[in-house]
PDB file of C-alpha atoms in Angstrom:
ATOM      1  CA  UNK A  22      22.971 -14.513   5.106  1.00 47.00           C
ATOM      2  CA  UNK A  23      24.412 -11.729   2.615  1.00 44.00           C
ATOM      3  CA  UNK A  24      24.664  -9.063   4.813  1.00 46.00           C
ATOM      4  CA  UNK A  25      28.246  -9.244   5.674  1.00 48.00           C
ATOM      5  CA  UNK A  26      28.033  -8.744   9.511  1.00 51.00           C
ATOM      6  CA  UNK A  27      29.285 -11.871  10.261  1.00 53.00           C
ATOM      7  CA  UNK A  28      32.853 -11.050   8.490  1.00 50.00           C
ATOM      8  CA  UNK A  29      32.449  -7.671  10.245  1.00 52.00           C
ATOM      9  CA  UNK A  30      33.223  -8.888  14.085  1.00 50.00           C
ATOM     10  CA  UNK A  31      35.776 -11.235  13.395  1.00 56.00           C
ATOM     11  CA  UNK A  32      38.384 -11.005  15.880  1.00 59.00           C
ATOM     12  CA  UNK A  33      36.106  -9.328  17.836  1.00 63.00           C
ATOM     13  CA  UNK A  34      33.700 -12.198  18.948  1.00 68.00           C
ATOM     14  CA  UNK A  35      31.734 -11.842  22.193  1.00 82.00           C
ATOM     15  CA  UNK A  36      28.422 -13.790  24.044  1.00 86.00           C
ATOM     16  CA  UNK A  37      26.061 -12.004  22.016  1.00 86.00           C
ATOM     17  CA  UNK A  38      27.781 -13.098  18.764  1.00 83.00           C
ATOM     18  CA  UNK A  39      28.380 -16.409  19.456  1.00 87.00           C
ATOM     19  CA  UNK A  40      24.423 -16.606  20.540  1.00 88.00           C
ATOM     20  CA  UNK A  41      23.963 -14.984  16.988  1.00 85.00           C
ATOM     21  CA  UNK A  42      26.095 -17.474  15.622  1.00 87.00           C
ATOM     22  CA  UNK A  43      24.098 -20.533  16.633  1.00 91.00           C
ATOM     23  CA  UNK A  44      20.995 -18.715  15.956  1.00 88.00           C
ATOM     24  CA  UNK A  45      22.621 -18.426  12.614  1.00 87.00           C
ATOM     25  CA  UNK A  46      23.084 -22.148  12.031  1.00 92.00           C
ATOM     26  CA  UNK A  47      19.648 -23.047  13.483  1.00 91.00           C
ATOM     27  CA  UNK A  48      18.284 -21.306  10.631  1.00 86.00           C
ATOM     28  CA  UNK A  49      20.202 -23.258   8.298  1.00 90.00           C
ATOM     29  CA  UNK A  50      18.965 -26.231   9.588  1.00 90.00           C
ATOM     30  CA  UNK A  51      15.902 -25.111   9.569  1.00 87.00           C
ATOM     31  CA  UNK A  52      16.046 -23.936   5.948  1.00 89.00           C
ATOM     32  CA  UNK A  53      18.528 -26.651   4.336  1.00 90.00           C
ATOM     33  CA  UNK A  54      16.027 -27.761   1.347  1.00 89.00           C
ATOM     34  CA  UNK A  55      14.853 -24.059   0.437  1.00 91.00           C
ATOM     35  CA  UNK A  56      15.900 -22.699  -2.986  1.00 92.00           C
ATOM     36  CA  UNK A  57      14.444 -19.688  -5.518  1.00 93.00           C
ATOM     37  CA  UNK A  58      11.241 -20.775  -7.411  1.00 90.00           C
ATOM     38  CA  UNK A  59      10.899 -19.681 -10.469  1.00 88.00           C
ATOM     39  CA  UNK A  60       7.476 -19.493 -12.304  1.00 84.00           C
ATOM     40  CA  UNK A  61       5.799 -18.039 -15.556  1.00 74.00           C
ATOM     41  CA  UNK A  62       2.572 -16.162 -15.480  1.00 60.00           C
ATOM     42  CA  UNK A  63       0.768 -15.400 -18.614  1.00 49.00           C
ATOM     43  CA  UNK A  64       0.731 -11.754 -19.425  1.00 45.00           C
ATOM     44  CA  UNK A  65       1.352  -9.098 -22.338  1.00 38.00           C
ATOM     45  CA  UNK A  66       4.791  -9.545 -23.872  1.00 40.00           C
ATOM     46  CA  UNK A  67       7.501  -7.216 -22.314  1.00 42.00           C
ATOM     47  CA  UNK A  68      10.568  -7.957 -24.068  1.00 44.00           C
ATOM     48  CA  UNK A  69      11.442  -8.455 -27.911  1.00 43.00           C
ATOM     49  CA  UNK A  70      13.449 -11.528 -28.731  1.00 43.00           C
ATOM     50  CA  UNK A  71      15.962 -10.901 -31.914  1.00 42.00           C
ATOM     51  CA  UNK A  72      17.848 -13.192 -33.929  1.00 39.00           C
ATOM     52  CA  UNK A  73      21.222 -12.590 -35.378  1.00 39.00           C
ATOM     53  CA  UNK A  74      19.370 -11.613 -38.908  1.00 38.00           C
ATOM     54  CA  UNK A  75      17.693  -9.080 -36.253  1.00 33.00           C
ATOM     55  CA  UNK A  76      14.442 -10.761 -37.247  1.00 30.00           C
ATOM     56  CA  UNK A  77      12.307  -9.633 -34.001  1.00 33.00           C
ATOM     57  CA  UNK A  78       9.864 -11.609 -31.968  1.00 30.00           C
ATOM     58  CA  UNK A  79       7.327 -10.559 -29.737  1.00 39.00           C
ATOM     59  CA  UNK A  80       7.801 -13.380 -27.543  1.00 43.00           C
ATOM     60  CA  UNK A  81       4.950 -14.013 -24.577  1.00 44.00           C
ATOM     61  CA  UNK A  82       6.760 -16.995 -22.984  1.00 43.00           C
ATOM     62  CA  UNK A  83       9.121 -14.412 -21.090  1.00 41.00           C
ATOM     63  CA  UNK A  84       5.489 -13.472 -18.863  1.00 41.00           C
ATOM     64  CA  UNK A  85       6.724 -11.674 -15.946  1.00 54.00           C
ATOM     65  CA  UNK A  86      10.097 -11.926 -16.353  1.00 68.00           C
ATOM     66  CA  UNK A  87      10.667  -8.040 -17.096  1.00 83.00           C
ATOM     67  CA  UNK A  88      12.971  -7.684 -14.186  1.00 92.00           C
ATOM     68  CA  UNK A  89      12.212  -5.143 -11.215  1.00 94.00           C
ATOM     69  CA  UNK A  90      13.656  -3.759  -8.655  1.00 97.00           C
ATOM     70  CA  UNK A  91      13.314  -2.856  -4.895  1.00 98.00           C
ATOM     71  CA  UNK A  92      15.683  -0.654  -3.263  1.00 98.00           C
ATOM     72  CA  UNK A  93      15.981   0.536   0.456  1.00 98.00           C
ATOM     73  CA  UNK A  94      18.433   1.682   3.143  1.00 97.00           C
ATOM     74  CA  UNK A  95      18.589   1.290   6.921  1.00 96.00           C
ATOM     75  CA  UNK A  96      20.211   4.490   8.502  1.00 96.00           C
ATOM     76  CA  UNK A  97      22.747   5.087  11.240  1.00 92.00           C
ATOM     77  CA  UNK A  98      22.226   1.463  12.580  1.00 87.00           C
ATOM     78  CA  UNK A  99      26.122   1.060  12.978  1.00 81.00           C
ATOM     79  CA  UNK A 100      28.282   1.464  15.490  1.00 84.00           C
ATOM     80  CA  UNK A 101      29.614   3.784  13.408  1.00 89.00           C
ATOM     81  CA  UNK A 102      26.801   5.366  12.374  1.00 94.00           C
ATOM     82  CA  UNK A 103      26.760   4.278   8.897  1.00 95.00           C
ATOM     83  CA  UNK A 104      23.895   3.159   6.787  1.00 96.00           C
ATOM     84  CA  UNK A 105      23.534   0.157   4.513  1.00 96.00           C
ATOM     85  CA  UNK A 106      21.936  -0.273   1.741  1.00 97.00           C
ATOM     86  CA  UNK A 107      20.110  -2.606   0.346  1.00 98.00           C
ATOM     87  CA  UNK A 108      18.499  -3.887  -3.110  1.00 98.00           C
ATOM     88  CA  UNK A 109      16.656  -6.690  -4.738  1.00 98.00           C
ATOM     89  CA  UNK A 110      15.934  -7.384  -8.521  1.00 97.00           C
ATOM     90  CA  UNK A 111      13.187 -10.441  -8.921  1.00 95.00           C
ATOM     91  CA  UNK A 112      12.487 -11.648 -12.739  1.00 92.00           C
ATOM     92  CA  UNK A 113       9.773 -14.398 -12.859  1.00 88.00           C
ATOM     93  CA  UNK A 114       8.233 -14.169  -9.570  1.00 88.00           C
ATOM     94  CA  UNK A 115      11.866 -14.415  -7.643  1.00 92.00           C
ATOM     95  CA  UNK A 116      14.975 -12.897  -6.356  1.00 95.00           C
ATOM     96  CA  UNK A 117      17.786 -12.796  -9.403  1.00 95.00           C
ATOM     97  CA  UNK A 118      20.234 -10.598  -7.862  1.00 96.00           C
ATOM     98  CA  UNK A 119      20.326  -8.843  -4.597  1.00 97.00           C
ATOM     99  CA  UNK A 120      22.905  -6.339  -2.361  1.00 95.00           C
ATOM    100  CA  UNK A 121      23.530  -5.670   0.904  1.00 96.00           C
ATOM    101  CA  UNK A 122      26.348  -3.519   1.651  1.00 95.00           C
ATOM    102  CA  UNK A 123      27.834  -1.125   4.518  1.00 95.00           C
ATOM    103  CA  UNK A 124      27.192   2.260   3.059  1.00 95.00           C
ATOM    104  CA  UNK A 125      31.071   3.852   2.787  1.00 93.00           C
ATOM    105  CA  UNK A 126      30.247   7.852   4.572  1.00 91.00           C
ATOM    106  CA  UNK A 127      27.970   8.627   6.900  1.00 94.00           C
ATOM    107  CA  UNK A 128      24.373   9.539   5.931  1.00 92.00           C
ATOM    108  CA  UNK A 129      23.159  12.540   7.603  1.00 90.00           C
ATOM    109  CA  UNK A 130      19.571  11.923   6.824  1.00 91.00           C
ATOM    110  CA  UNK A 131      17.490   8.831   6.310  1.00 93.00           C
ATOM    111  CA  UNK A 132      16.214  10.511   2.979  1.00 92.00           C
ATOM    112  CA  UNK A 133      20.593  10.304   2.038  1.00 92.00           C
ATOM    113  CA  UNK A 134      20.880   6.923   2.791  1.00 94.00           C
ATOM    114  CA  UNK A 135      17.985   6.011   0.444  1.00 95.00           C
ATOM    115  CA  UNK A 136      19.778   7.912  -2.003  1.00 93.00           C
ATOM    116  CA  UNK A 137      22.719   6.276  -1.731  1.00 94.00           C
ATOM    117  CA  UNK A 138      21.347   2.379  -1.936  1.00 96.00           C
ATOM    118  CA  UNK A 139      19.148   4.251  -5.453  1.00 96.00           C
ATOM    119  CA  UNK A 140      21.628   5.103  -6.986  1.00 94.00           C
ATOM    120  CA  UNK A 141      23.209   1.733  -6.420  1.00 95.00           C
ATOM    121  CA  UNK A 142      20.283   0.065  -7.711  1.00 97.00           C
ATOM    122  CA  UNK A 143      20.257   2.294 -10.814  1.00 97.00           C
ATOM    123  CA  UNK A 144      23.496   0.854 -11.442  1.00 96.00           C
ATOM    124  CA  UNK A 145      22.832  -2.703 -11.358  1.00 97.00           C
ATOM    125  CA  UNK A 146      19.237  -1.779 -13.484  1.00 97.00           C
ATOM    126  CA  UNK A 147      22.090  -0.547 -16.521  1.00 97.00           C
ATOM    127  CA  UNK A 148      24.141  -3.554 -15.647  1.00 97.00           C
ATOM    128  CA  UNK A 149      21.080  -6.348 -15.924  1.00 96.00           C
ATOM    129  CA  UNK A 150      19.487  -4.188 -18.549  1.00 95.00           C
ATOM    130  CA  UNK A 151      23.140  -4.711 -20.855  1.00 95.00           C
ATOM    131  CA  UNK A 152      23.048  -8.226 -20.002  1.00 94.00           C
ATOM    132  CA  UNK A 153      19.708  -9.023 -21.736  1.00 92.00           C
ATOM    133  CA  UNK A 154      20.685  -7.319 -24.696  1.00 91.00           C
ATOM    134  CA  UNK A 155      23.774  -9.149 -25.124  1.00 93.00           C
ATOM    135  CA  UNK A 156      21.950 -12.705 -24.507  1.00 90.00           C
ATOM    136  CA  UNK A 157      19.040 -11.067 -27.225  1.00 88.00           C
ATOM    137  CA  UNK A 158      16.550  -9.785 -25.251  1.00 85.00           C
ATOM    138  CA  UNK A 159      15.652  -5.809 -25.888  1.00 84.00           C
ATOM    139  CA  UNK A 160      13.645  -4.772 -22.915  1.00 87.00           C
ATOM    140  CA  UNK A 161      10.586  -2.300 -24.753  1.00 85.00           C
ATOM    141  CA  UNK A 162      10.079  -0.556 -20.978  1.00 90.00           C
ATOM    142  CA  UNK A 163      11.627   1.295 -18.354  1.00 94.00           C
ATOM    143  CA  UNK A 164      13.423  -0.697 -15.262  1.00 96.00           C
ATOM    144  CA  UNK A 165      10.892  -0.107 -12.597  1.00 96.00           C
ATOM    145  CA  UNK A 166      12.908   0.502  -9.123  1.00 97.00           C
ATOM    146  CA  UNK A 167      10.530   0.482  -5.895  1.00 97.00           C
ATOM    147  CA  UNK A 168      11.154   2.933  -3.351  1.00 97.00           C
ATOM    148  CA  UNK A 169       9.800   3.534   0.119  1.00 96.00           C
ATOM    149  CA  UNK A 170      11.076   7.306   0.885  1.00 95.00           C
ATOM    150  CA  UNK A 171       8.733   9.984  -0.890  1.00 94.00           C
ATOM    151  CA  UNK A 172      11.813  12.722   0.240  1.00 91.00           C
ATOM    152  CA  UNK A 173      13.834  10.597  -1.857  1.00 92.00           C
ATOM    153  CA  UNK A 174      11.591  10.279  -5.063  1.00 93.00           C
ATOM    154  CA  UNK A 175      11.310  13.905  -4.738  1.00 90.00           C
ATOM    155  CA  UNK A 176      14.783  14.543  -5.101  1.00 88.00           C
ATOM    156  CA  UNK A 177      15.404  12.393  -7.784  1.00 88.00           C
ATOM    157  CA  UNK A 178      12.436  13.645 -10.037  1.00 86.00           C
ATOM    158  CA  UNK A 179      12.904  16.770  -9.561  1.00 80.00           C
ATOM    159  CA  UNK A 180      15.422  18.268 -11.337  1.00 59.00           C
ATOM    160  CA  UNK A 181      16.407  21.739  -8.831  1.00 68.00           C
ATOM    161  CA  UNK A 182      18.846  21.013  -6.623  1.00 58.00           C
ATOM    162  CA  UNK A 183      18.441  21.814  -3.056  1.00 61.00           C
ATOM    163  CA  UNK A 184      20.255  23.257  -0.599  1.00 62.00           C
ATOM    164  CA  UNK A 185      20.435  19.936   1.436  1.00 64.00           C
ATOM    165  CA  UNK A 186      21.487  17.672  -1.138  1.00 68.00           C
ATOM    166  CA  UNK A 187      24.460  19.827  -2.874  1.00 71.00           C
ATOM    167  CA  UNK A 188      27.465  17.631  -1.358  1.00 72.00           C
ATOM    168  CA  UNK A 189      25.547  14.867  -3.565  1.00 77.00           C
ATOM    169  CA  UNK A 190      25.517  16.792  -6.896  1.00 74.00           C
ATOM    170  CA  UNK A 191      27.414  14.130  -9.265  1.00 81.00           C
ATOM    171  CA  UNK A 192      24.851  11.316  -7.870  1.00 82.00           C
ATOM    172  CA  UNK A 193      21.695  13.305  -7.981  1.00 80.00           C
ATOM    173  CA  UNK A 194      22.750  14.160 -11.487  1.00 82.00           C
ATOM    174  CA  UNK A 195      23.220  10.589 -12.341  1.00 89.00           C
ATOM    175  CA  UNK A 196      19.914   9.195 -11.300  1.00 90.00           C
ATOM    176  CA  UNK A 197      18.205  12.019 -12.911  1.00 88.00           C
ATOM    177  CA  UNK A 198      20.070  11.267 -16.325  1.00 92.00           C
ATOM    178  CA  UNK A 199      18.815   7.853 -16.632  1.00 94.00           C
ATOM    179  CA  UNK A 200      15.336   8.953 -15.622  1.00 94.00           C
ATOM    180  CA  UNK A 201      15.688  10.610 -18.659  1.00 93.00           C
ATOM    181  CA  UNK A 202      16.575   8.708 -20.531  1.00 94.00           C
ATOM    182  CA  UNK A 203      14.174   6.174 -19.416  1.00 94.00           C
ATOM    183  CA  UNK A 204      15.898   3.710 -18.428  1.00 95.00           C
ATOM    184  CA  UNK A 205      14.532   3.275 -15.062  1.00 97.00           C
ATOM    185  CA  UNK A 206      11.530   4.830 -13.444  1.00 96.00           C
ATOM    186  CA  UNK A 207      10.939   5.111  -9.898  1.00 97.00           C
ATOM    187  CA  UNK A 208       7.655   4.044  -8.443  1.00 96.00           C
ATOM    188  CA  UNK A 209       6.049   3.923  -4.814  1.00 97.00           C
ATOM    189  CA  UNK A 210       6.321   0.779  -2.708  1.00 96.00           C
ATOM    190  CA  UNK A 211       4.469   1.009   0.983  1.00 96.00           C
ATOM    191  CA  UNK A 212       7.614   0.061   3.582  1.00 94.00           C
ATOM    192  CA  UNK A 213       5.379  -2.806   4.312  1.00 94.00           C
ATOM    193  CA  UNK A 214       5.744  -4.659   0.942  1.00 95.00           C
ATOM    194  CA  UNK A 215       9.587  -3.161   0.303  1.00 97.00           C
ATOM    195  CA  UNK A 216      10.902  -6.576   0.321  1.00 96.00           C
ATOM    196  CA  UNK A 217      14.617  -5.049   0.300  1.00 97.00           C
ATOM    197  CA  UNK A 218      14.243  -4.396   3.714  1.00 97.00           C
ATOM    198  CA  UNK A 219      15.277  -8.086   4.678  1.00 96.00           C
ATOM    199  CA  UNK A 220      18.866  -6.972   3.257  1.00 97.00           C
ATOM    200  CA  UNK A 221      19.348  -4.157   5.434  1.00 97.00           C
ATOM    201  CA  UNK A 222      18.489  -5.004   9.004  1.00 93.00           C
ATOM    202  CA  UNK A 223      17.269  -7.998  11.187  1.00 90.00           C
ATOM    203  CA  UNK A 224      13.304  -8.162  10.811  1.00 94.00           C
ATOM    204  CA  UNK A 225      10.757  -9.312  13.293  1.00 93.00           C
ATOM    205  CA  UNK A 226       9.662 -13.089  12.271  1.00 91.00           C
ATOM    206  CA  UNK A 227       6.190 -12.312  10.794  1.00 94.00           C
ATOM    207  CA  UNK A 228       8.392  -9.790   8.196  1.00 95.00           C
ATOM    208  CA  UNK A 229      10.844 -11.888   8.005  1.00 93.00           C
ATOM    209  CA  UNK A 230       8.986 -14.935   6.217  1.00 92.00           C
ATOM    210  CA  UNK A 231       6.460 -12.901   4.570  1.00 94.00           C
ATOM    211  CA  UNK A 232       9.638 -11.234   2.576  1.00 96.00           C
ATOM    212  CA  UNK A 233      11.280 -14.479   1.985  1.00 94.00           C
ATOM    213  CA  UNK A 234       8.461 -15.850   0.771  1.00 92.00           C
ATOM    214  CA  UNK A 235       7.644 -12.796  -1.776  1.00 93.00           C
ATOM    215  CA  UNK A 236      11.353 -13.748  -2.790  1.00 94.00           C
ATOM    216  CA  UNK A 237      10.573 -16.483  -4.176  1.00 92.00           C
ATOM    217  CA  UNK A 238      12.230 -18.969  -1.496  1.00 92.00           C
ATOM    218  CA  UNK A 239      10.202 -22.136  -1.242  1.00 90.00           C
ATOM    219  CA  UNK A 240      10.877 -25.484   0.258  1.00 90.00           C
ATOM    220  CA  UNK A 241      11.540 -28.241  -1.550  1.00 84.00           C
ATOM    221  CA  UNK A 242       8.579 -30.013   0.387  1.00 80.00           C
ATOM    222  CA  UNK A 243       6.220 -27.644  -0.248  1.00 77.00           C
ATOM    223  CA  UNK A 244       7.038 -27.904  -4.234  1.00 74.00           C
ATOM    224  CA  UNK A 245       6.097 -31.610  -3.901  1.00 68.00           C
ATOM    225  CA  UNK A 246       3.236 -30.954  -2.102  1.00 59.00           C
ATOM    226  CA  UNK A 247       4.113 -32.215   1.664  1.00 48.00           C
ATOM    227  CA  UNK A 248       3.472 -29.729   3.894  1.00 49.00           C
ATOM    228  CA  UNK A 249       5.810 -27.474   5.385  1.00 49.00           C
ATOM    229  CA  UNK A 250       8.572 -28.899   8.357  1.00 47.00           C
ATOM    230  CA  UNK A 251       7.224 -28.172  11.733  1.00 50.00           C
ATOM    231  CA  UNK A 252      10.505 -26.329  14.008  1.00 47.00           C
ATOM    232  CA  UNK A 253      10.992 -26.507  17.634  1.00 48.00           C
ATOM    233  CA  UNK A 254      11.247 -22.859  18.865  1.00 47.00           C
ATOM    234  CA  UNK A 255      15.251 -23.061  18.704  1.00 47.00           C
ATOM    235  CA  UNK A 256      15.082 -24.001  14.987  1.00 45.00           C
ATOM    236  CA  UNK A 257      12.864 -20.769  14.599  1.00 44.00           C
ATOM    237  CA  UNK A 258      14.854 -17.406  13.448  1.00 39.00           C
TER     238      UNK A 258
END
């Protein structure tokens, strides 16, 4: 629903996006009581909780709520040939904040692209990361950012440039800094568990729901214990 391609053929409306359109709005209907679930597992304590007298607290009620990341790009899937990127954060077994965003130049490699919607992600990992802080909770680890391109990960640890990656100097140099410094580390994610890849494309339906669900998104009937609503096939995405 975030992706932004509705906005993007405005004006320009034809059979196939009026078909997507309804599609669109079965899924809705189909989906009207779902919402994030949020839930606590029991685990070592990953953040320090600090009081204005900076009295600190190892705190084990915050569980998994260390937040995490998941970053990925589709490439050249526009008519223009542009990329988008794409990027989840979940904190307590859900999605907290997510992006999915037309990529503004055109990629020239898949192994680009991913580069682009990392570096993105780095930036939100700062941003979430200065939140906590300010709302008293000092995270004692690294932001861990999953990433499905090993071309990628190579780039970004390593810190010689190459050849093909000059023209994106300043944000290889950025990444690398906060690897640094520690604030984020990169780590391996198979494509089939990078659950970012539901903001960057449409997905076939088995991906489709196994992603939502690893977001977090649960029915309300479920939560109560009914079972699931039964769809027609035109209520299915």
């Amino acid at each position: 629903m975030k992706r932004g391609v509705n906005l993007a053929e405005v004006g320009l409306g034809r059979e196939n996006d009026w078909n997507a359109l309804i599609r669109l709005l079965q899924y809705i209907k189909g989906t009207w009581d779902h919402g994030l679930f949020y839930t606590k597992e029991h685990g070592a304590s990953i953040a320090t909780v600090y009081t204005n007298d900076t009295t600190h607290l190892d705190d084990p009620k915050w569980g998994t709520a260390i937040p995490q990341a998941y970053a990925d790009a589709s490439y050249a899937e526009d008519t223009g040939r542009k990329s988008r990127s794409g990027h989840v954060f979940m904190m307590a077994n859900a999605a907290v904040t997510w992006y999915s965003k037309k990529q503004p130049v055109v990629a020239l490699s898949s192994t680009e692209a991913e580069y682009y919607a990392l570096s993105e992600t780095v930036k939100e990992a700062l941003w979430i990361r200065q939140l906590l802080d300010e709302v008293g909770v000092k995270l004692n680890d690294s932001t861990t950012i999953h990433q499905d391109n090993m071309s990628t990960m190579a780039i970004a640890l390593n810190p010689i440039q190459h050849q093909r990656v000059k023209h994106m100097d300043v944000k290889v140099h950025f990444l690398h800094d906060h690897l640094e410094k520690q604030d984020v580390k990169i780590v391996y994610c198979p494509t089939e568990d990078m659950v970012a890849d539901i903001m960057t494309k449409a997905l076939p339906q088995r991906l489709h729901c196994k992603f939502t669900r690893l977001l977090g998104l649960r029915s309300l009937a479920t939560l109560k214990g009914f079972d699931e609503p039964t769809y027609t096939n035109e209520q299915k995405f």
